DNA sequence: GCCTGGCACTCTGTCCGCCCGAGTGCCAGC
DNA sequence: GCTGGCACTCGGGCGGACAGAGTGCCAGGC
């Protein structure tokens, strides 16, 4: 086990490196943090930390930089979450309060997170699978064409066209609409399939085909996982990434365009509490030199989606975590209100 | 006026520079293009072209590179639009045909454009202001709360909450829904305000407040210009920009995040036909070292929105223009079908 | 046993001077 | 009006020298 002082040395190294972006040496350390010991002692500690794999030297006779393992220890044991200041909290709330609809909430959240953390922000739309149905609307657009509109409790709206096997009268449509809503309104998505199972039986033979078509479209919409959308912002912050630009930034930009990858990444993160994935802990190769800080958010007690930021492993973890947590909290509130 | 050969020299310079990214000299030019004259002659022509401002030298005794003015002449007079090959056309059509809804159409279009041009693609959602109303739906979510859903002929769906000044019965709601749709369905957005003007008068005094609230929300939704959304893709292609990375790429990324700026940019482009804005021709400073190739697209004969690409001024104009035109054409078809 | 000061060593980044090659402009000649 | 020739210029690459930062290790002191 590492002694208390060695942990302090590691913490100091992480803090300095995050600030300066340059390998930090023993002398600079003792000057900037009063560790109460001499550079020579610190050197011994650093050698030990290097043996354990927490820090590394880019080349002989340069300072040390933290490894992914070093950041991990820092995040787990050495760093708290830096809370937002009251003015910041107010600013967050004010900014989010101005949103007019769900798209706007998500867009504002992305912007806010990117500004607060000065990194790339990723916000997942409130997921369908954990939501409940608020209303299902059916519109007859043509004799054999119905539009299905699904409205969720998080304010999300999905629409689908249904081609009917046979013409479907307005009366039948109204009937189906009423029956459908009385069964599924307010229910969780996962319960819907069993709730509508026997619905076609209530209709005339000639209408059953259409009813089934509508229902299967509805079920499709409910499970369709590619509808897990997300919004991204703050990519300009990638330019602050480092000196060795093109090589580092390119795979990150590619990863950010692969929403599927990001969704998977967010999905893997723990369901409750904040998750920090550092460097190679990210399964996706393009993000091996980045850290992802993510957390679930939702209306009420339950998380319905995730949000987070992507930044260089060399990031201000306490500050980033504080911002992510605060934003998630306020977005949850906004969603609960609307 | 420049002689025919000098124009050929300019064309050759543009082509070579786009290919190699390096200043092109007189000797290389005569070797790669059979101009039928010696390097010395070409040098004279180049001096003339430089006097006219079409090309420039990065430093004395280096080759020449085209200026914005040079590219302009190239695009206007010297370059055609390179048509897509039949296999490419098929690929475009197949890829777009798989789309399931409007979001998907736009998402696929962005991806496709980015891949074809290897640049950043920008696609504006079909605009509301030129569309027609397909249907207006009203849902009662609570006694004094109505959800308004607007469906357009381009498949777009907008929803808004309306807080009613007084409780509003289901019967009145159905009445309003019917009256509203009989008046506005199939009509252009711009006609809606006058069409619904006298609608409140048809209702009981107690309901008029709510009817007005619903109508004003509807009108708001129709005019709300911030609802002009767009989607962006292919930002990873920015890494192919040039050597002097961070400085060039940062303002571009910032511009791309400012959807308002991009919308303005697209809006300024000519309404019909393809528009190419080169370097400083772009009003927005951050895009001064980029060119924007844009074109309107739409279902039927009329353009309802724009799409385009953003790339370095040093781009393959004929190829890019060909891809943009082809994609716009097919997207128009897809929209017309659905 | 742990900390400390001192010392020799190593490596990087930078600055300078040099040379080479590419490219130019100009001129005289055809 | 085109061409070959020639002198000139400038940037990029190469190599050596140098300064600075940082290390590892060792012997001595608390």
PDB file of C-alpha atoms in Angstrom, chain A residues 19-294:
ATOM      1  CA  UNK A  19      -2.892  22.686 -15.176  1.00  0.00           C
ATOM      2  CA  UNK A  20       0.275  22.970 -17.189  1.00  0.00           C
ATOM      3  CA  UNK A  21       0.044  20.123 -19.705  1.00  0.00           C
ATOM      4  CA  UNK A  22       3.701  19.528 -19.106  1.00  0.00           C
ATOM      5  CA  UNK A  23       5.540  16.710 -17.390  1.00  0.00           C
ATOM      6  CA  UNK A  24       6.099  17.696 -13.806  1.00  0.00           C
ATOM      7  CA  UNK A  25       9.385  17.305 -12.003  1.00  0.00           C
ATOM      8  CA  UNK A  26      10.286  16.862  -8.380  1.00  0.00           C
ATOM      9  CA  UNK A  27      11.556  20.356  -7.849  1.00  0.00           C
ATOM     10  CA  UNK A  28       8.515  22.101  -9.271  1.00  0.00           C
ATOM     11  CA  UNK A  29       6.329  19.879  -7.103  1.00  0.00           C
ATOM     12  CA  UNK A  30       7.961  20.855  -3.834  1.00  0.00           C
ATOM     13  CA  UNK A  31       7.782  24.496  -4.807  1.00  0.00           C
ATOM     14  CA  UNK A  32       4.102  24.546  -5.665  1.00  0.00           C
ATOM     15  CA  UNK A  33       2.788  22.269  -2.940  1.00  0.00           C
ATOM     16  CA  UNK A  34       4.166  22.361   0.527  1.00  0.00           C
ATOM     17  CA  UNK A  35       4.731  18.680   1.006  1.00  0.00           C
ATOM     18  CA  UNK A  36       7.186  19.320   3.805  1.00  0.00           C
ATOM     19  CA  UNK A  37       9.928  17.253   2.229  1.00  0.00           C
ATOM     20  CA  UNK A  38      12.777  17.877  -0.156  1.00  0.00           C
ATOM     21  CA  UNK A  39      12.859  17.201  -3.896  1.00  0.00           C
ATOM     22  CA  UNK A  40      15.115  14.222  -3.331  1.00  0.00           C
ATOM     23  CA  UNK A  41      12.511  12.547  -1.179  1.00  0.00           C
ATOM     24  CA  UNK A  42       9.840  13.283  -3.685  1.00  0.00           C
ATOM     25  CA  UNK A  43      12.028  11.682  -6.298  1.00  0.00           C
ATOM     26  CA  UNK A  44      12.085   8.499  -4.302  1.00  0.00           C
ATOM     27  CA  UNK A  45       8.326   8.585  -3.995  1.00  0.00           C
ATOM     28  CA  UNK A  46       7.993   9.204  -7.691  1.00  0.00           C
ATOM     29  CA  UNK A  47      10.182   6.244  -8.465  1.00  0.00           C
ATOM     30  CA  UNK A  48       7.908   4.113  -6.308  1.00  0.00           C
ATOM     31  CA  UNK A  49       4.789   5.495  -7.999  1.00  0.00           C
ATOM     32  CA  UNK A  50       6.338   4.735 -11.346  1.00  0.00           C
ATOM     33  CA  UNK A  51       7.100   1.165 -10.296  1.00  0.00           C
ATOM     34  CA  UNK A  52       3.457   0.739  -9.394  1.00  0.00           C
ATOM     35  CA  UNK A  53       2.393   2.108 -12.764  1.00  0.00           C
ATOM     36  CA  UNK A  54       0.645   5.253 -11.606  1.00  0.00           C
ATOM     37  CA  UNK A  55       2.906   7.649 -13.423  1.00  0.00           C
ATOM     38  CA  UNK A  56       5.330   7.457 -16.319  1.00  0.00           C
ATOM     39  CA  UNK A  57       8.127   9.374 -17.965  1.00  0.00           C
ATOM     40  CA  UNK A  58       7.707  10.362 -21.590  1.00  0.00           C
ATOM     41  CA  UNK A  59      11.472   9.946 -21.872  1.00  0.00           C
ATOM     42  CA  UNK A  60      14.373   9.548 -19.548  1.00  0.00           C
ATOM     43  CA  UNK A  61      15.114  12.707 -17.685  1.00  0.00           C
ATOM     44  CA  UNK A  62      11.811  14.363 -18.243  1.00  0.00           C
ATOM     45  CA  UNK A  63       9.186  14.943 -15.611  1.00  0.00           C
ATOM     46  CA  UNK A  64       6.411  12.472 -14.898  1.00  0.00           C
ATOM     47  CA  UNK A  65       2.881  12.356 -16.204  1.00  0.00           C
ATOM     48  CA  UNK A  66       0.024  10.349 -14.760  1.00  0.00           C
ATOM     49  CA  UNK A  67      -0.992   7.103 -16.435  1.00  0.00           C
ATOM     50  CA  UNK A  68      -4.592   6.000 -16.865  1.00  0.00           C
ATOM     51  CA  UNK A  69      -4.099   3.987 -13.709  1.00  0.00           C
ATOM     52  CA  UNK A  70      -2.874   7.097 -11.940  1.00  0.00           C
ATOM     53  CA  UNK A  71      -5.933   9.067 -12.967  1.00  0.00           C
ATOM     54  CA  UNK A  72      -8.090   6.184 -11.851  1.00  0.00           C
ATOM     55  CA  UNK A  73      -6.630   6.277  -8.363  1.00  0.00           C
ATOM     56  CA  UNK A  74      -6.918  10.028  -8.336  1.00  0.00           C
ATOM     57  CA  UNK A  75     -10.587   9.929  -9.231  1.00  0.00           C
ATOM     58  CA  UNK A  76     -11.416   7.084  -6.861  1.00  0.00           C
ATOM     59  CA  UNK A  77      -9.519   8.149  -3.792  1.00  0.00           C
ATOM     60  CA  UNK A  78      -7.965  11.538  -4.053  1.00  0.00           C
ATOM     61  CA  UNK A  79     -10.437  13.856  -5.707  1.00  0.00           C
ATOM     62  CA  UNK A  80     -13.810  14.975  -4.541  1.00  0.00           C
ATOM     63  CA  UNK A  81     -16.512  16.373  -6.734  1.00  0.00           C
ATOM     64  CA  UNK A  82     -16.225  20.101  -6.852  1.00  0.00           C
ATOM     65  CA  UNK A  83     -19.677  21.565  -6.291  1.00  0.00           C
ATOM     66  CA  UNK A  84     -20.900  24.392  -8.451  1.00  0.00           C
ATOM     67  CA  UNK A  85     -20.968  27.827  -6.917  1.00  0.00           C
ATOM     68  CA  UNK A  86     -24.358  29.386  -6.183  1.00  0.00           C
ATOM     69  CA  UNK A  87     -24.087  31.848  -9.089  1.00  0.00           C
ATOM     70  CA  UNK A  88     -23.279  28.974 -11.391  1.00  0.00           C
ATOM     71  CA  UNK A  89     -26.275  27.032 -10.153  1.00  0.00           C
ATOM     72  CA  UNK A  90     -28.525  29.981 -10.771  1.00  0.00           C
ATOM     73  CA  UNK A  91     -27.114  30.448 -14.255  1.00  0.00           C
ATOM     74  CA  UNK A  92     -27.737  26.804 -15.052  1.00  0.00           C
ATOM     75  CA  UNK A  93     -31.290  26.965 -13.865  1.00  0.00           C
ATOM     76  CA  UNK A  94     -32.075  30.181 -15.666  1.00  0.00           C
ATOM     77  CA  UNK A  95     -30.641  28.937 -18.881  1.00  0.00           C
ATOM     78  CA  UNK A  96     -32.548  25.668 -18.821  1.00  0.00           C
ATOM     79  CA  UNK A  97     -35.783  27.277 -17.713  1.00  0.00           C
ATOM     80  CA  UNK A  98     -36.061  29.102 -21.001  1.00  0.00           C
ATOM     81  CA  UNK A  99     -36.563  25.915 -23.001  1.00  0.00           C
ATOM     82  CA  UNK A 100     -39.802  25.602 -24.950  1.00  0.00           C
ATOM     83  CA  UNK A 101     -39.867  21.923 -25.884  1.00  0.00           C
ATOM     84  CA  UNK A 102     -37.923  18.733 -25.507  1.00  0.00           C
ATOM     85  CA  UNK A 103     -35.604  19.425 -28.387  1.00  0.00           C
ATOM     86  CA  UNK A 104     -34.859  22.755 -26.881  1.00  0.00           C
ATOM     87  CA  UNK A 105     -34.180  21.272 -23.461  1.00  0.00           C
ATOM     88  CA  UNK A 106     -31.676  18.865 -24.934  1.00  0.00           C
ATOM     89  CA  UNK A 107     -30.076  21.523 -27.117  1.00  0.00           C
ATOM     90  CA  UNK A 108     -29.679  23.882 -24.192  1.00  0.00           C
ATOM     91  CA  UNK A 109     -28.296  21.157 -22.001  1.00  0.00           C
ATOM     92  CA  UNK A 110     -25.648  20.314 -24.556  1.00  0.00           C
ATOM     93  CA  UNK A 111     -24.638  23.918 -24.904  1.00  0.00           C
ATOM     94  CA  UNK A 112     -24.515  24.432 -21.205  1.00  0.00           C
ATOM     95  CA  UNK A 113     -22.440  21.372 -20.485  1.00  0.00           C
ATOM     96  CA  UNK A 114     -20.001  22.223 -23.231  1.00  0.00           C
ATOM     97  CA  UNK A 115     -19.574  25.731 -21.889  1.00  0.00           C
ATOM     98  CA  UNK A 116     -19.234  24.751 -18.266  1.00  0.00           C
ATOM     99  CA  UNK A 117     -16.703  22.007 -18.841  1.00  0.00           C
ATOM    100  CA  UNK A 118     -15.093  23.446 -21.960  1.00  0.00           C
ATOM    101  CA  UNK A 119     -15.278  19.991 -23.409  1.00  0.00           C
ATOM    102  CA  UNK A 120     -17.446  18.004 -25.755  1.00  0.00           C
ATOM    103  CA  UNK A 121     -20.915  17.437 -24.350  1.00  0.00           C
ATOM    104  CA  UNK A 122     -23.123  14.472 -25.142  1.00  0.00           C
ATOM    105  CA  UNK A 123     -26.767  14.314 -24.141  1.00  0.00           C
ATOM    106  CA  UNK A 124     -29.004  11.370 -24.813  1.00  0.00           C
ATOM    107  CA  UNK A 125     -32.669  12.027 -25.472  1.00  0.00           C
ATOM    108  CA  UNK A 126     -34.903  10.654 -22.769  1.00  0.00           C
ATOM    109  CA  UNK A 127     -35.203   7.032 -23.678  1.00  0.00           C
ATOM    110  CA  UNK A 128     -38.456   5.506 -24.765  1.00  0.00           C
ATOM    111  CA  UNK A 129     -38.003   2.143 -23.137  1.00  0.00           C
ATOM    112  CA  UNK A 130     -38.327   3.386 -19.601  1.00  0.00           C
ATOM    113  CA  UNK A 131     -40.984   5.977 -20.252  1.00  0.00           C
ATOM    114  CA  UNK A 132     -44.711   5.691 -20.080  1.00  0.00           C
ATOM    115  CA  UNK A 133     -47.246   6.378 -22.789  1.00  0.00           C
ATOM    116  CA  UNK A 134     -49.079   9.619 -22.455  1.00  0.00           C
ATOM    117  CA  UNK A 135     -51.225   9.330 -25.524  1.00  0.00           C
ATOM    118  CA  UNK A 136     -51.519   7.537 -28.825  1.00  0.00           C
ATOM    119  CA  UNK A 137     -53.096   9.434 -31.654  1.00  0.00           C
ATOM    120  CA  UNK A 138     -54.319   8.007 -34.941  1.00  0.00           C
ATOM    121  CA  UNK A 139     -54.966  10.173 -37.973  1.00  0.00           C
ATOM    122  CA  UNK A 140     -56.492   9.102 -41.206  1.00  0.00           C
ATOM    123  CA  UNK A 141     -54.492  10.671 -43.994  1.00  0.00           C
ATOM    124  CA  UNK A 142     -56.004   8.664 -46.810  1.00  0.00           C
ATOM    125  CA  UNK A 143     -58.567   5.882 -46.939  1.00  0.00           C
ATOM    126  CA  UNK A 144     -55.912   3.224 -46.434  1.00  0.00           C
ATOM    127  CA  UNK A 145     -53.238   5.257 -44.714  1.00  0.00           C
ATOM    128  CA  UNK A 146     -53.034   6.005 -41.036  1.00  0.00           C
ATOM    129  CA  UNK A 147     -50.540   8.103 -39.186  1.00  0.00           C
ATOM    130  CA  UNK A 148     -49.630   6.925 -35.737  1.00  0.00           C
ATOM    131  CA  UNK A 149     -48.391   9.510 -33.266  1.00  0.00           C
ATOM    132  CA  UNK A 150     -46.992   8.391 -29.952  1.00  0.00           C
ATOM    133  CA  UNK A 151     -46.576  10.892 -27.151  1.00  0.00           C
ATOM    134  CA  UNK A 152     -44.524  10.012 -24.097  1.00  0.00           C
ATOM    135  CA  UNK A 153     -44.500  11.387 -20.606  1.00  0.00           C
ATOM    136  CA  UNK A 154     -41.145  13.003 -21.271  1.00  0.00           C
ATOM    137  CA  UNK A 155     -42.678  15.058 -24.044  1.00  0.00           C
ATOM    138  CA  UNK A 156     -41.175  13.085 -26.839  1.00  0.00           C
ATOM    139  CA  UNK A 157     -43.242  12.536 -29.959  1.00  0.00           C
ATOM    140  CA  UNK A 158     -42.739   9.761 -32.481  1.00  0.00           C
ATOM    141  CA  UNK A 159     -44.724   9.365 -35.642  1.00  0.00           C
ATOM    142  CA  UNK A 160     -45.050   6.531 -38.115  1.00  0.00           C
ATOM    143  CA  UNK A 161     -47.005   5.861 -41.241  1.00  0.00           C
ATOM    144  CA  UNK A 162     -49.127   2.732 -41.415  1.00  0.00           C
ATOM    145  CA  UNK A 163     -50.312   1.345 -44.712  1.00  0.00           C
ATOM    146  CA  UNK A 164     -53.563  -0.455 -44.145  1.00  0.00           C
ATOM    147  CA  UNK A 165     -54.428  -3.690 -45.885  1.00  0.00           C
ATOM    148  CA  UNK A 166     -57.996  -2.429 -46.299  1.00  0.00           C
ATOM    149  CA  UNK A 167     -59.779   0.923 -46.124  1.00  0.00           C
ATOM    150  CA  UNK A 168     -60.473   1.909 -42.569  1.00  0.00           C
ATOM    151  CA  UNK A 169     -63.438   4.090 -41.686  1.00  0.00           C
ATOM    152  CA  UNK A 170     -63.365   7.113 -39.417  1.00  0.00           C
ATOM    153  CA  UNK A 171     -65.663   5.394 -36.969  1.00  0.00           C
ATOM    154  CA  UNK A 172     -63.445   2.372 -36.649  1.00  0.00           C
ATOM    155  CA  UNK A 173     -60.461   4.626 -36.294  1.00  0.00           C
ATOM    156  CA  UNK A 174     -62.092   6.541 -33.476  1.00  0.00           C
ATOM    157  CA  UNK A 175     -63.012   3.274 -31.849  1.00  0.00           C
ATOM    158  CA  UNK A 176     -59.469   1.965 -32.077  1.00  0.00           C
ATOM    159  CA  UNK A 177     -58.077   5.216 -30.797  1.00  0.00           C
ATOM    160  CA  UNK A 178     -60.322   5.163 -27.767  1.00  0.00           C
ATOM    161  CA  UNK A 179     -59.698   1.520 -26.922  1.00  0.00           C
ATOM    162  CA  UNK A 180     -55.999   1.856 -27.443  1.00  0.00           C
ATOM    163  CA  UNK A 181     -55.672   4.851 -25.186  1.00  0.00           C
ATOM    164  CA  UNK A 182     -57.821   3.447 -22.439  1.00  0.00           C
ATOM    165  CA  UNK A 183     -55.480   0.489 -22.277  1.00  0.00           C
ATOM    166  CA  UNK A 184     -52.040   1.987 -22.670  1.00  0.00           C
ATOM    167  CA  UNK A 185     -52.219   5.603 -21.523  1.00  0.00           C
ATOM    168  CA  UNK A 186     -50.083   6.020 -18.442  1.00  0.00           C
ATOM    169  CA  UNK A 187     -48.576   2.547 -18.749  1.00  0.00           C
ATOM    170  CA  UNK A 188     -44.944   1.690 -19.164  1.00  0.00           C
ATOM    171  CA  UNK A 189     -43.699   0.781 -22.591  1.00  0.00           C
ATOM    172  CA  UNK A 190     -42.659  -2.632 -21.478  1.00  0.00           C
ATOM    173  CA  UNK A 191     -46.225  -3.424 -20.477  1.00  0.00           C
ATOM    174  CA  UNK A 192     -47.805  -2.368 -23.746  1.00  0.00           C
ATOM    175  CA  UNK A 193     -47.344  -5.571 -25.758  1.00  0.00           C
ATOM    176  CA  UNK A 194     -49.375  -7.706 -23.377  1.00  0.00           C
ATOM    177  CA  UNK A 195     -51.961  -4.966 -22.901  1.00  0.00           C
ATOM    178  CA  UNK A 196     -52.908  -4.765 -26.565  1.00  0.00           C
ATOM    179  CA  UNK A 197     -52.505  -8.428 -27.402  1.00  0.00           C
ATOM    180  CA  UNK A 198     -56.190  -9.250 -27.729  1.00  0.00           C
ATOM    181  CA  UNK A 199     -57.269  -5.935 -29.177  1.00  0.00           C
ATOM    182  CA  UNK A 200     -57.876  -7.095 -32.769  1.00  0.00           C
ATOM    183  CA  UNK A 201     -60.511  -9.546 -31.528  1.00  0.00           C
ATOM    184  CA  UNK A 202     -62.779  -6.673 -30.581  1.00  0.00           C
ATOM    185  CA  UNK A 203     -63.072  -5.596 -34.212  1.00  0.00           C
ATOM    186  CA  UNK A 204     -64.921  -6.796 -37.292  1.00  0.00           C
ATOM    187  CA  UNK A 205     -63.093  -9.245 -39.399  1.00  0.00           C
ATOM    188  CA  UNK A 206     -62.485  -6.763 -42.199  1.00  0.00           C
ATOM    189  CA  UNK A 207     -60.812  -4.281 -39.880  1.00  0.00           C
ATOM    190  CA  UNK A 208     -58.593  -6.716 -38.049  1.00  0.00           C
ATOM    191  CA  UNK A 209     -55.832  -6.558 -40.600  1.00  0.00           C
ATOM    192  CA  UNK A 210     -55.553  -2.840 -40.187  1.00  0.00           C
ATOM    193  CA  UNK A 211     -55.729  -2.997 -36.423  1.00  0.00           C
ATOM    194  CA  UNK A 212     -52.920  -5.513 -36.394  1.00  0.00           C
ATOM    195  CA  UNK A 213     -50.875  -3.343 -38.707  1.00  0.00           C
ATOM    196  CA  UNK A 214     -51.326  -0.357 -36.447  1.00  0.00           C
ATOM    197  CA  UNK A 215     -50.458  -2.341 -33.370  1.00  0.00           C
ATOM    198  CA  UNK A 216     -47.361  -3.879 -34.826  1.00  0.00           C
ATOM    199  CA  UNK A 217     -46.161  -0.458 -35.928  1.00  0.00           C
ATOM    200  CA  UNK A 218     -46.766   0.787 -32.424  1.00  0.00           C
ATOM    201  CA  UNK A 219     -44.781  -2.061 -30.922  1.00  0.00           C
ATOM    202  CA  UNK A 220     -42.005  -1.533 -33.417  1.00  0.00           C
ATOM    203  CA  UNK A 221     -41.793   2.089 -32.455  1.00  0.00           C
ATOM    204  CA  UNK A 222     -41.584   1.146 -28.820  1.00  0.00           C
ATOM    205  CA  UNK A 223     -38.697  -1.239 -29.154  1.00  0.00           C
ATOM    206  CA  UNK A 224     -36.842   0.432 -31.954  1.00  0.00           C
ATOM    207  CA  UNK A 225     -33.562   1.008 -30.282  1.00  0.00           C
ATOM    208  CA  UNK A 226     -32.059   2.998 -33.098  1.00  0.00           C
ATOM    209  CA  UNK A 227     -34.411   5.702 -31.988  1.00  0.00           C
ATOM    210  CA  UNK A 228     -32.136   6.335 -29.079  1.00  0.00           C
ATOM    211  CA  UNK A 229     -30.968   9.666 -30.265  1.00  0.00           C
ATOM    212  CA  UNK A 230     -28.407  12.004 -28.844  1.00  0.00           C
ATOM    213  CA  UNK A 231     -27.113  15.467 -29.345  1.00  0.00           C
ATOM    214  CA  UNK A 232     -23.533  16.625 -29.294  1.00  0.00           C
ATOM    215  CA  UNK A 233     -21.942  19.994 -28.827  1.00  0.00           C
ATOM    216  CA  UNK A 234     -18.739  21.788 -28.026  1.00  0.00           C
ATOM    217  CA  UNK A 235     -16.614  19.993 -30.571  1.00  0.00           C
ATOM    218  CA  UNK A 236     -14.648  23.203 -31.008  1.00  0.00           C
ATOM    219  CA  UNK A 237     -13.230  22.461 -27.578  1.00  0.00           C
ATOM    220  CA  UNK A 238     -11.371  19.564 -29.126  1.00  0.00           C
ATOM    221  CA  UNK A 239      -8.893  22.075 -30.456  1.00  0.00           C
ATOM    222  CA  UNK A 240      -7.648  22.550 -26.922  1.00  0.00           C
ATOM    223  CA  UNK A 241      -6.812  18.907 -26.878  1.00  0.00           C
ATOM    224  CA  UNK A 242      -3.076  18.846 -27.193  1.00  0.00           C
ATOM    225  CA  UNK A 243      -0.209  19.589 -29.466  1.00  0.00           C
ATOM    226  CA  UNK A 244      -0.210  16.414 -31.500  1.00  0.00           C
ATOM    227  CA  UNK A 245      -3.482  17.375 -33.048  1.00  0.00           C
ATOM    228  CA  UNK A 246      -4.543  15.602 -36.130  1.00  0.00           C
ATOM    229  CA  UNK A 247      -3.737  12.164 -34.848  1.00  0.00           C
ATOM    230  CA  UNK A 248      -5.590  12.525 -31.592  1.00  0.00           C
ATOM    231  CA  UNK A 249      -8.543  14.508 -32.765  1.00  0.00           C
ATOM    232  CA  UNK A 250      -9.517  12.567 -35.829  1.00  0.00           C
ATOM    233  CA  UNK A 251     -10.609   9.327 -34.180  1.00  0.00           C
ATOM    234  CA  UNK A 252     -12.467  11.324 -31.575  1.00  0.00           C
ATOM    235  CA  UNK A 253     -14.431  13.218 -34.189  1.00  0.00           C
ATOM    236  CA  UNK A 254     -15.175   9.929 -35.872  1.00  0.00           C
ATOM    237  CA  UNK A 255     -16.365   8.408 -32.643  1.00  0.00           C
ATOM    238  CA  UNK A 256     -18.595  11.390 -32.007  1.00  0.00           C
ATOM    239  CA  UNK A 257     -20.260  10.912 -35.357  1.00  0.00           C
ATOM    240  CA  UNK A 258     -20.923   7.284 -34.586  1.00  0.00           C
ATOM    241  CA  UNK A 259     -23.878   7.828 -32.355  1.00  0.00           C
ATOM    242  CA  UNK A 260     -24.263   4.112 -32.022  1.00  0.00           C
ATOM    243  CA  UNK A 261     -20.862   3.894 -30.410  1.00  0.00           C
ATOM    244  CA  UNK A 262     -21.610   6.713 -28.024  1.00  0.00           C
ATOM    245  CA  UNK A 263     -24.942   5.243 -27.048  1.00  0.00           C
ATOM    246  CA  UNK A 264     -23.258   1.956 -26.290  1.00  0.00           C
ATOM    247  CA  UNK A 265     -20.656   3.763 -24.273  1.00  0.00           C
ATOM    248  CA  UNK A 266     -23.261   5.605 -22.248  1.00  0.00           C
ATOM    249  CA  UNK A 267     -25.268   2.441 -21.877  1.00  0.00           C
ATOM    250  CA  UNK A 268     -22.346   0.574 -20.381  1.00  0.00           C
ATOM    251  CA  UNK A 269     -21.859   3.206 -17.744  1.00  0.00           C
ATOM    252  CA  UNK A 270     -23.328   2.434 -14.378  1.00  0.00           C
ATOM    253  CA  UNK A 271     -27.010   3.034 -14.063  1.00  0.00           C
ATOM    254  CA  UNK A 272     -26.903   5.204 -11.015  1.00  0.00           C
ATOM    255  CA  UNK A 273     -24.245   7.537  -9.798  1.00  0.00           C
ATOM    256  CA  UNK A 274     -21.541   9.053 -11.892  1.00  0.00           C
ATOM    257  CA  UNK A 275     -19.296   6.972 -14.096  1.00  0.00           C
ATOM    258  CA  UNK A 276     -15.826   7.987 -15.161  1.00  0.00           C
ATOM    259  CA  UNK A 277     -14.121   6.003 -17.884  1.00  0.00           C
ATOM    260  CA  UNK A 278     -10.483   6.848 -18.277  1.00  0.00           C
ATOM    261  CA  UNK A 279      -8.436   6.336 -21.418  1.00  0.00           C
ATOM    262  CA  UNK A 280      -8.153   2.683 -22.256  1.00  0.00           C
ATOM    263  CA  UNK A 281     -11.064   1.838 -20.027  1.00  0.00           C
ATOM    264  CA  UNK A 282     -13.196   2.956 -22.949  1.00  0.00           C
ATOM    265  CA  UNK A 283     -13.943  -0.045 -25.085  1.00  0.00           C
ATOM    266  CA  UNK A 284     -13.934   2.026 -28.248  1.00  0.00           C
ATOM    267  CA  UNK A 285     -10.435   2.433 -29.548  1.00  0.00           C
ATOM    268  CA  UNK A 286     -10.826   5.926 -30.926  1.00  0.00           C
ATOM    269  CA  UNK A 287     -11.518   7.179 -27.432  1.00  0.00           C
ATOM    270  CA  UNK A 288      -8.471   5.609 -25.855  1.00  0.00           C
ATOM    271  CA  UNK A 289      -6.912   8.948 -25.144  1.00  0.00           C
ATOM    272  CA  UNK A 290     -10.072  10.481 -23.763  1.00  0.00           C
ATOM    273  CA  UNK A 291     -12.059  10.214 -20.590  1.00  0.00           C
ATOM    274  CA  UNK A 292     -15.817  10.042 -20.495  1.00  0.00           C
ATOM    275  CA  UNK A 293     -17.714  11.361 -17.505  1.00  0.00           C
ATOM    276  CA  UNK A 294     -21.363  10.381 -17.569  1.00  0.00           C
TER     277      UNK A 294
END
